[in-house]
XYZ file of C-alpha atoms in Angstrom:
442
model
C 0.000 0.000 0.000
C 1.468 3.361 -0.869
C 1.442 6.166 1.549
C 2.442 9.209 -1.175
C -0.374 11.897 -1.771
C -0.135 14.998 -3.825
C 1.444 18.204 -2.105
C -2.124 20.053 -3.005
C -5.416 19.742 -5.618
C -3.533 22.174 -8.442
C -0.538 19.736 -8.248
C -2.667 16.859 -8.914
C -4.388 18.296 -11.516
C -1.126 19.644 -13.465
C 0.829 16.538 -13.062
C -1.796 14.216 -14.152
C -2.454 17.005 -17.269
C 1.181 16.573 -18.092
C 0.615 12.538 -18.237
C -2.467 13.329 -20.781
C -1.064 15.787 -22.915
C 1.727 14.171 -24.967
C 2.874 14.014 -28.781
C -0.891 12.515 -29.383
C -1.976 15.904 -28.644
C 0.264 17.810 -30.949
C 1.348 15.372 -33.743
C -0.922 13.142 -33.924
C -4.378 14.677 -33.286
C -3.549 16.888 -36.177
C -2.611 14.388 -38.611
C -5.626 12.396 -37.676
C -7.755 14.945 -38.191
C -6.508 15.967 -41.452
C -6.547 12.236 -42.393
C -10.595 11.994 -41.274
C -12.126 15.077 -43.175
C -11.364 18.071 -40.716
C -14.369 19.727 -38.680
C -16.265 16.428 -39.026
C -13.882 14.385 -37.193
C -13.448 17.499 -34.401
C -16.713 17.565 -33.791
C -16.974 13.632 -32.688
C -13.714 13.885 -31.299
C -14.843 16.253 -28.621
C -18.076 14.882 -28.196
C -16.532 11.281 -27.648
C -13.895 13.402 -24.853
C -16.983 14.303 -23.201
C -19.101 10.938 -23.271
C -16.408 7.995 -23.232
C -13.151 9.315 -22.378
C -13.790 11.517 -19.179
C -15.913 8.703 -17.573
C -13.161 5.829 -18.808
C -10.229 8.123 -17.146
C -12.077 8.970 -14.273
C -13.151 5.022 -13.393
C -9.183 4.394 -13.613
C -8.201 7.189 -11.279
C -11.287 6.177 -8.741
C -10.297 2.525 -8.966
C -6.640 3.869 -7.708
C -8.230 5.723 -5.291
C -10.223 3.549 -3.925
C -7.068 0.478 -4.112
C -4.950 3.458 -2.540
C -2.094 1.063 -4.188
C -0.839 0.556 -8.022
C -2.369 -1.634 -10.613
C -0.519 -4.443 -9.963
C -1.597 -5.343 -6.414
C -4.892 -2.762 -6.185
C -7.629 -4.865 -8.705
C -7.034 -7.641 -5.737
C -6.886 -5.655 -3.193
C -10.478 -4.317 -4.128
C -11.498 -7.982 -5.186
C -9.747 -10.044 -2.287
C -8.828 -11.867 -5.798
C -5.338 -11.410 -6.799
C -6.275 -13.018 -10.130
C -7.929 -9.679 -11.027
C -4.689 -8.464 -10.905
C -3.833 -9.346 -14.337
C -5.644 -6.336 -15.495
C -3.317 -3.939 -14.234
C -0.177 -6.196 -15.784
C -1.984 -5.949 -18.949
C -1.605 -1.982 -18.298
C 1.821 -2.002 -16.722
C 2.901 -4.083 -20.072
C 1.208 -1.751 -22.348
C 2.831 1.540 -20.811
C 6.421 -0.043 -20.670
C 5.925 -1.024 -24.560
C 4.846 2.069 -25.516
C 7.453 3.978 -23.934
C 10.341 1.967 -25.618
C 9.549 3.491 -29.155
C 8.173 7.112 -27.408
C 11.914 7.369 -26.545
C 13.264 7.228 -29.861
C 10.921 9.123 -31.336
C 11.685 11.733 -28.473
C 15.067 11.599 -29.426
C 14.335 12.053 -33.327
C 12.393 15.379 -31.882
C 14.940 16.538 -29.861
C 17.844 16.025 -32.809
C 15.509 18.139 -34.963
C 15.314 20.867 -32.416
C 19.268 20.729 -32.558
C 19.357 20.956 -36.126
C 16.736 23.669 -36.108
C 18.663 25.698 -33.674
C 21.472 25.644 -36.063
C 19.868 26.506 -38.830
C 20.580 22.936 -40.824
C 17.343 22.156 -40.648
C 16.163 25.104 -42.672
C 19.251 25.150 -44.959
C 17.237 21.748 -46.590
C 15.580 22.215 -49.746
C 12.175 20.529 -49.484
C 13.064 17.997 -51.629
C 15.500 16.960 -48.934
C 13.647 16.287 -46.400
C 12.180 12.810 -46.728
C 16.038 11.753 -46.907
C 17.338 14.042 -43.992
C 14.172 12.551 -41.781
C 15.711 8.749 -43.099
C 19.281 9.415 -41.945
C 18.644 10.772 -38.960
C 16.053 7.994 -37.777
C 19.068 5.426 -39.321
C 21.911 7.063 -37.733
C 21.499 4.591 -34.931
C 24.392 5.680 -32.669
C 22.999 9.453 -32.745
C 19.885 8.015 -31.717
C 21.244 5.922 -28.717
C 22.983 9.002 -27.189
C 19.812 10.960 -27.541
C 17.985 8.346 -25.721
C 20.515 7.784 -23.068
C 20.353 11.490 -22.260
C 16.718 11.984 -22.162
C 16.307 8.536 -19.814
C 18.812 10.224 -17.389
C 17.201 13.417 -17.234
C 13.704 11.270 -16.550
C 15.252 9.656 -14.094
C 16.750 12.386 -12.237
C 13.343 14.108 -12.085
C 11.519 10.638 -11.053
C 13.888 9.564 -8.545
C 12.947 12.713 -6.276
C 9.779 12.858 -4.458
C 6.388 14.287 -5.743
C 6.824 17.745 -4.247
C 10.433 17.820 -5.263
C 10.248 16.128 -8.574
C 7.339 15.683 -10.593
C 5.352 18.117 -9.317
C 7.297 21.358 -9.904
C 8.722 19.866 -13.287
C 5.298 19.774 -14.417
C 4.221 22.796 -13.657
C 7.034 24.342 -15.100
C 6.864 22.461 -18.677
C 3.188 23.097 -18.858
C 2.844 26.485 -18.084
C 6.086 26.857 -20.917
C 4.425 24.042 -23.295
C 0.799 26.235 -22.863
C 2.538 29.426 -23.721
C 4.417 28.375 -26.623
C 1.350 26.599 -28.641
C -0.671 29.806 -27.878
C 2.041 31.794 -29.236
C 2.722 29.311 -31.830
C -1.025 29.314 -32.508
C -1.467 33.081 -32.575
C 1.366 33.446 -35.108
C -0.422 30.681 -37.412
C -3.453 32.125 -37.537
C -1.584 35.711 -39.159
C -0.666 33.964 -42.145
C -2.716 33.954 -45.743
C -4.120 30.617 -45.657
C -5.737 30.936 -42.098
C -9.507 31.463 -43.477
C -8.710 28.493 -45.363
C -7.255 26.311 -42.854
C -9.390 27.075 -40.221
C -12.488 26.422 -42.921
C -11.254 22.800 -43.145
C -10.372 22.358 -39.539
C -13.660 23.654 -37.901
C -16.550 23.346 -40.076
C -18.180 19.936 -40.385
C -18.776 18.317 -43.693
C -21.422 15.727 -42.070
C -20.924 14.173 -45.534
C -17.559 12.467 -44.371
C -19.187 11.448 -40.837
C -19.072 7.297 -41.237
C -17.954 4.821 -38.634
C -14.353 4.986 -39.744
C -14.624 8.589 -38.526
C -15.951 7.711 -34.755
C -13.285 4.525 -34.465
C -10.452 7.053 -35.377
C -11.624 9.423 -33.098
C -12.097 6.975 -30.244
C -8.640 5.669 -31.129
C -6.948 8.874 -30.580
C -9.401 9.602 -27.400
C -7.383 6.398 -25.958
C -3.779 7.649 -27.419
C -3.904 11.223 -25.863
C -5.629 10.422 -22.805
C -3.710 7.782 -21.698
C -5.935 5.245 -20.005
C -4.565 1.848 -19.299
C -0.950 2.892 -18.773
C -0.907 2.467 -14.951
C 0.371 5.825 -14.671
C -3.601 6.919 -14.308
C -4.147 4.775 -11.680
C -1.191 5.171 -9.860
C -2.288 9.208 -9.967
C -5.896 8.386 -8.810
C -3.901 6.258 -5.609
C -2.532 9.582 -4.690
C -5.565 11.469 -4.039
C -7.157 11.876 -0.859
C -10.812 10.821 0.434
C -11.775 14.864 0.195
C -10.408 15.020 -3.261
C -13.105 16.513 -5.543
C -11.923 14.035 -8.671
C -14.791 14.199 -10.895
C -14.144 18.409 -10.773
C -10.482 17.778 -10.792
C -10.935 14.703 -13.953
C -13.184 17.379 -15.858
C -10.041 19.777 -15.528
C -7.708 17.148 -16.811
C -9.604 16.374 -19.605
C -10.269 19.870 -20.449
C -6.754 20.857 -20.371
C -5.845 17.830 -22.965
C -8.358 18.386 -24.997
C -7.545 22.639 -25.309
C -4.053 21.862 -26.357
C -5.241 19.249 -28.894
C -7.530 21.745 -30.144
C -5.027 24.572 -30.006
C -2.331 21.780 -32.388
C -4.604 22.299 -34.885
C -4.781 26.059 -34.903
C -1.092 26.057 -34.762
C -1.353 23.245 -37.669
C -3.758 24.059 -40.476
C -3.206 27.667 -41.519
C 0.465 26.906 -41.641
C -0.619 23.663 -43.902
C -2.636 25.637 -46.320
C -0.966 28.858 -46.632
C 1.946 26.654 -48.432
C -0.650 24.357 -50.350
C 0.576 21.679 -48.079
C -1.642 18.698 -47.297
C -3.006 17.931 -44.253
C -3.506 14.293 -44.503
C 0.510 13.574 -44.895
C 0.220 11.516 -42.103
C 2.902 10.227 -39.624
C 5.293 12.272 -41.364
C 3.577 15.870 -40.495
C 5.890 17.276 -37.796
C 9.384 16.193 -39.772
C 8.918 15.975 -43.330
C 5.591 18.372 -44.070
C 6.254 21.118 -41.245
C 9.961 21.030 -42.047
C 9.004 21.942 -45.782
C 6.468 25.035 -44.164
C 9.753 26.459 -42.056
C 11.905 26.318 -45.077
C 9.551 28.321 -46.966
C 9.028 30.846 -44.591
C 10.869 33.581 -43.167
C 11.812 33.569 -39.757
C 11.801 29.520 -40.345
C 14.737 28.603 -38.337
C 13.258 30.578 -34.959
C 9.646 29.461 -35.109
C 11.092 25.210 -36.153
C 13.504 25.734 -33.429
C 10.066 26.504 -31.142
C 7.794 23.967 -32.615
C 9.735 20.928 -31.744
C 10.842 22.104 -28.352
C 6.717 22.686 -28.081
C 7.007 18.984 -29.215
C 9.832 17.711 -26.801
C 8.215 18.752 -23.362
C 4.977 17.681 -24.429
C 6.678 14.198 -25.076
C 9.123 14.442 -22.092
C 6.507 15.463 -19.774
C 4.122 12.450 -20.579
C 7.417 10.223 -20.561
C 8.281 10.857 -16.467
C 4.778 10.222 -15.652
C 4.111 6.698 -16.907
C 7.629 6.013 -15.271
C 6.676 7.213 -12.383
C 3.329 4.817 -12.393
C 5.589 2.053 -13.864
C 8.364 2.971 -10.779
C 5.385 2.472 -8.014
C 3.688 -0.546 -9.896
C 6.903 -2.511 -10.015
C 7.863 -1.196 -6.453
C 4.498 -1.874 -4.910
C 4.012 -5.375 -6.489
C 7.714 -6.498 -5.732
C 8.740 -4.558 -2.453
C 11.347 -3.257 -4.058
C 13.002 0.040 -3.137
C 12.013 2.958 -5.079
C 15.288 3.781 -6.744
C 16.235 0.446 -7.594
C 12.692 -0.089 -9.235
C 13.003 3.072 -11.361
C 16.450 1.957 -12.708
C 15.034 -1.140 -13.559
C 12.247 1.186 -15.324
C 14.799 2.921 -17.097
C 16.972 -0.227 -18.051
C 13.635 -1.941 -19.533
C 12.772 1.433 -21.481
C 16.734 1.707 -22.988
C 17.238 -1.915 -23.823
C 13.853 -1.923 -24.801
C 14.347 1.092 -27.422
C 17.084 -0.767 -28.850
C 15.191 -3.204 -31.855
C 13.094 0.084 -32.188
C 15.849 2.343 -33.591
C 16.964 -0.751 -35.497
C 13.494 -0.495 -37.221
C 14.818 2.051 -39.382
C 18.011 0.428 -40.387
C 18.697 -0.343 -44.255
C 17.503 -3.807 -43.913
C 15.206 -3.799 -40.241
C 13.906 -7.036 -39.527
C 10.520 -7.636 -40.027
C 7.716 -9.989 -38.914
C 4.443 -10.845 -40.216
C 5.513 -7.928 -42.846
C 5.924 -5.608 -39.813
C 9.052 -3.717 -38.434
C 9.500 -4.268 -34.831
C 8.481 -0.718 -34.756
C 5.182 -1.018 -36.391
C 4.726 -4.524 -34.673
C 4.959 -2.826 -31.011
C 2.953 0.135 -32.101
C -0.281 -1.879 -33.316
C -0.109 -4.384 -30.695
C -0.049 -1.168 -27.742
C -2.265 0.716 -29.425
C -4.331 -1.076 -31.696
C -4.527 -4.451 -28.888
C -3.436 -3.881 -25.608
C -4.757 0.173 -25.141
C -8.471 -1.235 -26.119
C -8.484 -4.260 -24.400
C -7.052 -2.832 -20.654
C -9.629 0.198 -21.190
C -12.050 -2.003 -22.050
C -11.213 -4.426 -18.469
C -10.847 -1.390 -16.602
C -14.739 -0.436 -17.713
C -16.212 -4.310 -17.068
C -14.106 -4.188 -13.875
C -15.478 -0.922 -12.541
C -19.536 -1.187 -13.800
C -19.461 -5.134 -12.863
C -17.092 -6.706 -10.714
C -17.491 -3.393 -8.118
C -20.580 -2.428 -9.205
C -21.991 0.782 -10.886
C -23.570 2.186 -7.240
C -20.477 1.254 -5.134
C -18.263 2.564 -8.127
C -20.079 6.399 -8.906
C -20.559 6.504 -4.834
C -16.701 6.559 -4.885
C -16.429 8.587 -7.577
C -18.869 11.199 -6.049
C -16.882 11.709 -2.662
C -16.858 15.223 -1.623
C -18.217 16.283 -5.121
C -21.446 18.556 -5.451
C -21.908 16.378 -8.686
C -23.408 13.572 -8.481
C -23.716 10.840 -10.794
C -27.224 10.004 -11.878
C -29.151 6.182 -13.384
C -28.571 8.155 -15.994
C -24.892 6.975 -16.553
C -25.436 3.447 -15.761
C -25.759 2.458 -19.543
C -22.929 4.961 -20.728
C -20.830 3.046 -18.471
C -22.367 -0.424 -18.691
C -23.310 -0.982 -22.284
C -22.458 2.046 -24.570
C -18.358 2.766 -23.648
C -17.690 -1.080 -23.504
C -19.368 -1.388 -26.654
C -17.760 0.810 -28.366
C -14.261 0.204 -27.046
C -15.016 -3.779 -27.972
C -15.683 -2.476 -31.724
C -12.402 -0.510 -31.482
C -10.241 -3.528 -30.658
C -12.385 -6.084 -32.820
C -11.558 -3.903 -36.148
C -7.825 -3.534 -35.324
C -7.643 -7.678 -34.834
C -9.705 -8.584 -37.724
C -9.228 -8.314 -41.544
């Protein structure tokens, strides 16, 4: 059982913002959204924030709360049935997986800000750039150092405690990663395409709603939130009984969701003031937005600012799931909290190391899949879907939807109404099995 609580509510609700708000906020809700139609797909996206992921995000961090220990020893502690305990492994796995190919591609973000700073970046003609983005994701020793440098520096924030380490850190790299998007933003929506950017990003063409539209929408709802990575639960364990967490959840959620929505701002008029497209994919932020700051002046300042926007988000959500994955594995082993960190940190480097290799000349592959692409379907496509979808069941059946919302509604002046019982009970577990059952199937 861990004894650790937040220093005060604002801390909470910053650190656990700093989890949620990562590079699915700022590259990848973008590209998604370009890729499903624009306005169409913003408009589910945020209603899906407010139906499916708010509740899903606040069951984790109640079930933590309620546990008041990690994933990997709390499902039996609220069961009496350590077998239920192989939800939160599912969770632990999933969040140690992910973060093996988040630090390369943290380190590909942070050699870009080096190269913007330079100016070598810019010097690129835009022809260039597809090749520049392949040599530096194959220069593998490059991409080891950058790795090795940003585990350290996670470490040396996680190893403190929460008032000394990840609290202030987060604060700090939020109120900077808020003030550069706005700026960012701001400066994005002077330029000539904004009317036509914004036209594409914010009104609906209900012609291009389908189901493809909502399942890409959920899908991202689970990237950028961040449920089933233990780190959520681990958060929730650190509340108090007189924490208001449906207020403070609402918050969270909010605050992911407004830099999301502020990406695209920042995104869009850039995209179609240089008659770029905005369904390039995966290759926005280093081959698309590198061509925009090479054809604009000023391009080496405002590059050098978009991908440190881009690094803290990514750093920031990188020492929270270590710190959930430090407590899981410290909790469920007894281990001291150091030496379960560097064992966090070892797993994550060694881990990274037949990622980066992904991108060699001649990467091994199976089933047709770099080990790359294999590790990101199976997190996000399998194992993201299936522990959300547990953590749901678990919550509406196994504790029951009246125990469950009465812990939920501790201290809060809202109260969850009957009303919810077939949100949480039939339509979110629904559509999360949907979710999983098209990324498994032909």
């Amino acid at each position: 059982m861990m004894a650790k609580q937040w220093s005060n509510r604002f801390s909470f609700i910053i650190s656990a913002s700093a989890f949620a708000i990562g590079l699915g906020n700022i590259w990848r809700f973008p590209y998604i959204t370009g890729e499903s139609g624009g306005g169409a797909f913003l408009l589910v996206y945020l209603l899906l924030a407010a139906v499916i992921g708010l509740p899903i995000l606040l069951i984790e961090m109640g079930l933590g709360r309620m546990s008041k220990s990690s994933p990997l020893t709390g499902f039996g502690r609220l069961t009496g049935k350590p077998k239920w305990n192989g939800i939160g492994w599912l969770g632990v796995a999933a969040g140690l997986l992910i973060k093996m190919y988040y630090v390369m591609i943290l380190a590909w973000i942070a050699i870009y800000f080096l190269q913007s700073l330079s100016g070598t970046l810019t010097e690129l003609q835009p022809a260039q750039l597809a090749n520049h983005f392949d040599s530096v994701a194959g220069n593998s020793l490059n991409i080891f150092g950058a790795i090795l440098v940003i585990v350290i520096l996670a470490v040396l924030v996680v190893r403190k405690d929460l008032a000394k380490g990840l609290e202030p850190v987060a604060r700090v790299l939020m109120t900077l990663l808020f003030g550069l998007i706005l700026v960012l933003a701001i400066w994005s929506c002077t330029l000539d395409g904004t009317a036509e950017g914004l036209r594409f990003y914010l009104t609906p063409d209900f012609s291009k709603l389908s189901i493809d539209v909502f399942l890409s929408a959920l899908g991202q709802l689970f990237f950028s939130v961040g449920v089933g990575m233990a780190a959520a639960f681990v958060f929730g364990s650190y509340t108090s009984a007189n924490e208001n967490l449906i207020s403070s959840t609402i918050w969270i959620v909010l605050a992911d969701t407004l830099i999301a929505i502020l990406a695209g701002f920042m995104i869009f008029p850039a995209l179609f003031t240089y008659g770029l497209s905005p369904d390039s994919g995966p290759n926005l932020i280093f081959i698309t937005m590198g061509t925009f700051f090479n054809n604009m002046a000023a391009g080496r300042i405002f590059a050098s600012l978009f991908f440190l926007l881009l690094f803290i988000a990514g750093f920031t959500s990188l020492i929270s799931v270590m710190q959930g994955l430090k407590e899981s594995l410290a909790d469920r082993f007894k281990l001291k909290s150091d030496r379960a960190l560097y064992l966090v940190a070892s797993l994550v480097f060694l881990g990274s190391i037949p990622m980066v290799y992904s991108f060699a000349v001649n990467p091994i592959q199976i089933a047709g899949k770099t080990i790359y692409e294999l590790f990101d379907f199976l997190t996000n496509s399998v194992m993201l879907p299936l522990s959300a979808l547990m953590l749901i069941l678990f919550g509406a059946y196994v504790i029951g939807f009246e125990k469950l919302v009465t812990a939920l509604a501790s201290n809060s002046k809202f109260k969850m109404s009957n009303y919810w019982s077939p949100v949480i009970k039939y339509l979110i577990p629904a559509f999360v099995f949907i979710i999983f059952l098209k990324a498994i199937l032909p």
